[in-house]
GROMACS .gro file of C-alpha atoms in nm:
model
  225
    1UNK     CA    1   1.111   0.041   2.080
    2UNK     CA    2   1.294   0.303   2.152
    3UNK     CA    3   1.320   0.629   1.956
    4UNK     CA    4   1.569   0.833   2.132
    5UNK     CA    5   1.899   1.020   2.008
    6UNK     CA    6   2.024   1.062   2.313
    7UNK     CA    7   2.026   0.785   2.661
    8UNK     CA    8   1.967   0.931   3.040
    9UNK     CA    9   2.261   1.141   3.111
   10UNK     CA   10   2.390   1.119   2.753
   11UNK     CA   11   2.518   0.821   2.816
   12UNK     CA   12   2.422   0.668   2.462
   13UNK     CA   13   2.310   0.763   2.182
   14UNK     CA   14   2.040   0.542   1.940
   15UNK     CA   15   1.779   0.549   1.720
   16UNK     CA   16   1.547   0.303   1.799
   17UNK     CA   17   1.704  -0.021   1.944
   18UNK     CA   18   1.992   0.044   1.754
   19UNK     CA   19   2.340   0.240   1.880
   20UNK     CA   20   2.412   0.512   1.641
   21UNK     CA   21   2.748   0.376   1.612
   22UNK     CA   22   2.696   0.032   1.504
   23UNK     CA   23   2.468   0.316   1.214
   24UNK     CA   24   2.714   0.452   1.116
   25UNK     CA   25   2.969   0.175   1.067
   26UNK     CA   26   2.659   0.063   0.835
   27UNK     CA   27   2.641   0.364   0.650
   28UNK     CA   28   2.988   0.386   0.591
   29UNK     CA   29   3.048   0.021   0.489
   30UNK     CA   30   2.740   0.053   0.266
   31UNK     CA   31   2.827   0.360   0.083
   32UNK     CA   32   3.217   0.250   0.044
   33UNK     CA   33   3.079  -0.054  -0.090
   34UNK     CA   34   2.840   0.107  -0.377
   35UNK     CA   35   3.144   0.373  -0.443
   36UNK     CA   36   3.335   0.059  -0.534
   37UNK     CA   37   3.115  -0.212  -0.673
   38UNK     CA   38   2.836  -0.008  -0.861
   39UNK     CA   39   3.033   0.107  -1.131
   40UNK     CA   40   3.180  -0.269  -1.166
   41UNK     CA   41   2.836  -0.366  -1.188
   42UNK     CA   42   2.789  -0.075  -1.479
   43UNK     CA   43   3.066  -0.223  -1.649
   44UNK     CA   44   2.990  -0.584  -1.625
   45UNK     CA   45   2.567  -0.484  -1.733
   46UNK     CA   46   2.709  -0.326  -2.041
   47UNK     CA   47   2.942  -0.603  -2.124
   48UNK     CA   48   2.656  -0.854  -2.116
   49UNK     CA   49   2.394  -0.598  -2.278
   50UNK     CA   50   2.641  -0.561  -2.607
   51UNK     CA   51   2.722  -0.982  -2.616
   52UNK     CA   52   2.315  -1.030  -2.570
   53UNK     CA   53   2.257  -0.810  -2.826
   54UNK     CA   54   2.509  -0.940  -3.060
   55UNK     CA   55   2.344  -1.336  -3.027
   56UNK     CA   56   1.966  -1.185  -3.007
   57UNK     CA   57   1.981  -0.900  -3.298
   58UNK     CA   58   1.947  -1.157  -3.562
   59UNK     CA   59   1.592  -1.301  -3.388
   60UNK     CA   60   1.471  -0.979  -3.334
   61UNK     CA   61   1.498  -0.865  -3.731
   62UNK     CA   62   1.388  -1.176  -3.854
   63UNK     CA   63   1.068  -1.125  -3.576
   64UNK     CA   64   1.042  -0.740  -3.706
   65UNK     CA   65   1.000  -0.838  -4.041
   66UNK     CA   66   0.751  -1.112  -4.002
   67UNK     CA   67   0.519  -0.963  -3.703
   68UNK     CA   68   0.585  -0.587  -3.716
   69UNK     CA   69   0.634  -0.301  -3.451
   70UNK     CA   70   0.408  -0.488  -3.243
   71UNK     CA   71   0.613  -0.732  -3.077
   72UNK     CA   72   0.805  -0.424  -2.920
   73UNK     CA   73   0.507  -0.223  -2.852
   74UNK     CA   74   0.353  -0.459  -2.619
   75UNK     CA   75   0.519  -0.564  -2.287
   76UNK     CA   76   0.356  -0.932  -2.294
   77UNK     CA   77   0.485  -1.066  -2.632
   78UNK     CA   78   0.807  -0.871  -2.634
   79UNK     CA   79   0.885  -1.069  -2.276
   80UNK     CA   80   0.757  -1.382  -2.442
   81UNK     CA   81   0.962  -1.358  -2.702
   82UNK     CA   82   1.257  -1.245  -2.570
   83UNK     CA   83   1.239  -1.484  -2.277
   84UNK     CA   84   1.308  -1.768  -2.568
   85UNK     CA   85   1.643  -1.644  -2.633
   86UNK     CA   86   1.982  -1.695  -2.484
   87UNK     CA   87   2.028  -1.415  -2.311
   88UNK     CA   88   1.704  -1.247  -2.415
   89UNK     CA   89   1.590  -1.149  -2.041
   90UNK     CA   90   1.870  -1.017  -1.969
   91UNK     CA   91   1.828  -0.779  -2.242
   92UNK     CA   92   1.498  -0.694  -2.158
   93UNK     CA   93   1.555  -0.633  -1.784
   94UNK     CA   94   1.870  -0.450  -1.833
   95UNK     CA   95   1.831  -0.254  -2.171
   96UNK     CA   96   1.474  -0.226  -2.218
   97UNK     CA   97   1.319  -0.154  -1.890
   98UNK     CA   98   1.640   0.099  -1.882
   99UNK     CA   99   1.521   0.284  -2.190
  100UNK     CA  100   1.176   0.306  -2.090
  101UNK     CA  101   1.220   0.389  -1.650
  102UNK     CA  102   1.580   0.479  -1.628
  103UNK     CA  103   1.540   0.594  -1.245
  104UNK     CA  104   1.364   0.262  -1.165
  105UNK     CA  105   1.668   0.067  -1.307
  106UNK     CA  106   1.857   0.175  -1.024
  107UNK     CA  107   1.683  -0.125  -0.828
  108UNK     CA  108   1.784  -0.335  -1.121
  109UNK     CA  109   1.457  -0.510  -1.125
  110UNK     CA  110   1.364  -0.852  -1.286
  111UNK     CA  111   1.024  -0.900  -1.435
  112UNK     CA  112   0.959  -1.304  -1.429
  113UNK     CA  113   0.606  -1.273  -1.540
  114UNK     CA  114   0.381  -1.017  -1.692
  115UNK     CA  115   0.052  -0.970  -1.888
  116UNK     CA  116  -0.276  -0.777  -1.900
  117UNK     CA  117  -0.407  -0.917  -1.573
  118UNK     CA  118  -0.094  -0.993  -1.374
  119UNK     CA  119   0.298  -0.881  -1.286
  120UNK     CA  120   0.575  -1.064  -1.091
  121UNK     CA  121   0.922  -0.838  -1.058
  122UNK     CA  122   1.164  -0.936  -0.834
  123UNK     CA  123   1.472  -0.677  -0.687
  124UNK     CA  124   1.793  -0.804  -0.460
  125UNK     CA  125   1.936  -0.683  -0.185
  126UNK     CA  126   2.183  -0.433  -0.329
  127UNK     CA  127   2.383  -0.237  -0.124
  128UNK     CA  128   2.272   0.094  -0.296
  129UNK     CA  129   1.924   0.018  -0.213
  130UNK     CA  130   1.938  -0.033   0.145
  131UNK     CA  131   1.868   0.247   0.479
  132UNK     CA  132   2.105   0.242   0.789
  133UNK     CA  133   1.906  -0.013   0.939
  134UNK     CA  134   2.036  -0.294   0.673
  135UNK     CA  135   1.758  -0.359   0.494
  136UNK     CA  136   1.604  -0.253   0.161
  137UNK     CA  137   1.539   0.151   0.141
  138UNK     CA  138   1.139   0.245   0.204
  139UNK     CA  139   1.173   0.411  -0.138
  140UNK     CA  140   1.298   0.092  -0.312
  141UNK     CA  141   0.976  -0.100  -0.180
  142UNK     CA  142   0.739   0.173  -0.277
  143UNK     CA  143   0.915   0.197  -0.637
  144UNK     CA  144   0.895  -0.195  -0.663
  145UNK     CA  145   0.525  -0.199  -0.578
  146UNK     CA  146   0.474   0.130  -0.856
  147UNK     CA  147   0.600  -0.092  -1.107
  148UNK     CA  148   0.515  -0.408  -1.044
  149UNK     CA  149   0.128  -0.250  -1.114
  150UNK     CA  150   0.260  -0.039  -1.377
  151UNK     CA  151   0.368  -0.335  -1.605
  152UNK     CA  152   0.008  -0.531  -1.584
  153UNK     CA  153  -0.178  -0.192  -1.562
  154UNK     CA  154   0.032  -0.047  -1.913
  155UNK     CA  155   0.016  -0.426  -2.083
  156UNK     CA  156  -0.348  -0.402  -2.043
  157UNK     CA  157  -0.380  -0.081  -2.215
  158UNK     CA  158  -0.113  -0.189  -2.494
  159UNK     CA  159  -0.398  -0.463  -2.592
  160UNK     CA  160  -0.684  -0.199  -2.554
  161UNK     CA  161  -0.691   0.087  -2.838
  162UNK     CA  162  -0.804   0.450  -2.664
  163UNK     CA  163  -0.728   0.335  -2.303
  164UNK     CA  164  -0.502   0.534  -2.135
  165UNK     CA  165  -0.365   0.525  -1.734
  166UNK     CA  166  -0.193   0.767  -1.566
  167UNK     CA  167  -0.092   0.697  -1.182
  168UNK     CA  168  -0.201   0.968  -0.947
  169UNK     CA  169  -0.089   0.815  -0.588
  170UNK     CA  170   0.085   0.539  -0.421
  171UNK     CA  171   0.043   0.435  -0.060
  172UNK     CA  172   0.246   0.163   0.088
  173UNK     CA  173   0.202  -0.015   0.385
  174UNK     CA  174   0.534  -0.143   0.558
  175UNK     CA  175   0.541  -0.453   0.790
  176UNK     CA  176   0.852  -0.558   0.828
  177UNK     CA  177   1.209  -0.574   0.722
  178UNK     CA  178   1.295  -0.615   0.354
  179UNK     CA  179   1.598  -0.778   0.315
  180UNK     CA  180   1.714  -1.063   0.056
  181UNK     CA  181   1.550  -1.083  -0.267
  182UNK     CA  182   1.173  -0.921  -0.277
  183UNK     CA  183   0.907  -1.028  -0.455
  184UNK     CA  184   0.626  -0.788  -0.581
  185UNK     CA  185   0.330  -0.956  -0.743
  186UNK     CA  186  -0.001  -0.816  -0.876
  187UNK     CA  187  -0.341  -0.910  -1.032
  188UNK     CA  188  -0.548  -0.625  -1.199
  189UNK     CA  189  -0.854  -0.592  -1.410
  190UNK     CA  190  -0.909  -0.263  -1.545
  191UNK     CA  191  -1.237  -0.131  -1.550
  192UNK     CA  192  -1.417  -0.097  -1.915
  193UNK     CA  193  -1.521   0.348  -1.849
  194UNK     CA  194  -1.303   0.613  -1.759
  195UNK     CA  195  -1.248   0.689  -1.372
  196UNK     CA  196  -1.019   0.574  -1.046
  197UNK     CA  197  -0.853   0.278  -1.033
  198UNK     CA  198  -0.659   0.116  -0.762
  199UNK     CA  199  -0.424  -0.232  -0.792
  200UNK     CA  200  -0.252  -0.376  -0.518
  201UNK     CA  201   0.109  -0.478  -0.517
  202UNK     CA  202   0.214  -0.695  -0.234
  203UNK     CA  203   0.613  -0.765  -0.120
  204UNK     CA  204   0.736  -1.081  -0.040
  205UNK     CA  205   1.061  -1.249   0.093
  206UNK     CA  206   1.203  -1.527  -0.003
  207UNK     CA  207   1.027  -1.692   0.317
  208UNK     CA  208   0.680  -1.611   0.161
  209UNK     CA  209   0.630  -1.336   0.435
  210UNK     CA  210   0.448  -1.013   0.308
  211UNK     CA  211   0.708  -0.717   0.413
  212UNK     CA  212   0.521  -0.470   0.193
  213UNK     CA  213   0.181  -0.397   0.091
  214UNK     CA  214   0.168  -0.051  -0.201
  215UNK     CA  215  -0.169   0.060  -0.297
  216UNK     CA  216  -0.174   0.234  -0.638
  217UNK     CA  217  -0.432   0.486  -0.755
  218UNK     CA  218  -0.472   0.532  -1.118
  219UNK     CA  219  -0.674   0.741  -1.346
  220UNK     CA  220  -0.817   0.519  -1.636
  221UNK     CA  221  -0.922   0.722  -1.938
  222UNK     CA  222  -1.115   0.537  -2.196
  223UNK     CA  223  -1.179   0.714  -2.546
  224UNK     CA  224  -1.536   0.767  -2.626
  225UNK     CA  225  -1.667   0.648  -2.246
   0.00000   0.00000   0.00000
């Protein structure tokens, strides 16, 4: 389409197909809207963090005490486990995931599904997230494919003693609009020696239609290979 600022004659002015103006009603509606609703949103996350942990603290001690440290050093069980509690994925997508990748949080991601060979994390259309263009931020997609990989990629080293992996590039592929909820899902196997490793993370809508393809390059260090 086209790119132009300015029509013949200054006559208009767009970017793309789109008249600045109807851009910067966007803008402005969009950031009004996260001045206003984000902190409600804060306020409303902690609300539900406290009451979750309140009915799930007594599970979690009782779990502590009979399996050890492990169920909260390894992404996989602790899911599991709290997945089987009222309010237990709440907890883990709000509080836990916040503790561990408090920029990411921003997106307020959902993880649905995650072990050592596979991750499903879902993000909505939030009005913090999104470009002029009124659809989900570039940034947002390549931060949903990062950790969508991350979580199988860092579950498969939980369950692997002396492997370690350390991302060292993303590339993301963009191929259409993002808007609604989006769906990142992955499959990995990580390699058994030491050395480059890429998994794939691809972006759905709620249609089923890829929007986003992200590429992730990792460095896999294995003790002793």
């Amino acid at each position: 389409g086209d790119s132009r600022l300015f029509g013949e004659g200054g006559r208009d002015i767009s970017f793309g197909s789109v008249p600045i103006q109807v851009l910067a009603k966007r803008m402005v509606l969009d950031a009004a809207l996260s001045t206003f609703v984000k902190p409600i949103v804060g306020i409303v996350d902690f609300v539900r963090i406290v009451l979750a942990l309140v009915i799930c603290i007594l599970p979690i001690i009782f779990r502590y005490i009979s399996k050890g440290k492990r169920t909260f050093t390894r992404l996989d069980e602790l899911h599991t486990f709290l997945s089987s509690l009222p309010g237990g994925r709440y907890l883990f997508n709000r509080f836990f995931l916040w503790l561990n990748t408090t920029y990411t949080e921003t997106m307020r991601p959902n993880v649905t599904k995650v072990s050592q060979t596979e991750a499903c994390v879902y993000i909505d259309d939030n009005v913090w997230i999104r470009n002029p263009f009124g659809s989900i931020h570039a940034a947002a997609l390549a931060n949903l494919a990062e950790l969508t990989t991350a979580m199988a990629v860092l579950c498969a080293t939980q369950h692997r003693k002396g492997v370690r992996a350390i991302p060292t590039r993303i590339d993301v592929e963009y191929l259409k609009k993002a808007r609604g909820r989006i769906t990142g899902t992955t499959k990995i196997n990580l390699p058994t020696v030491s050395g480059p490793y890429q998994s794939i993370a691809e972006m759905k809508n709620s249609k089923g239609e890829v929007v986003s393809k992200g590429t992730v390059s990792w460095h896999v260090s294995i003790k002793d290979s």
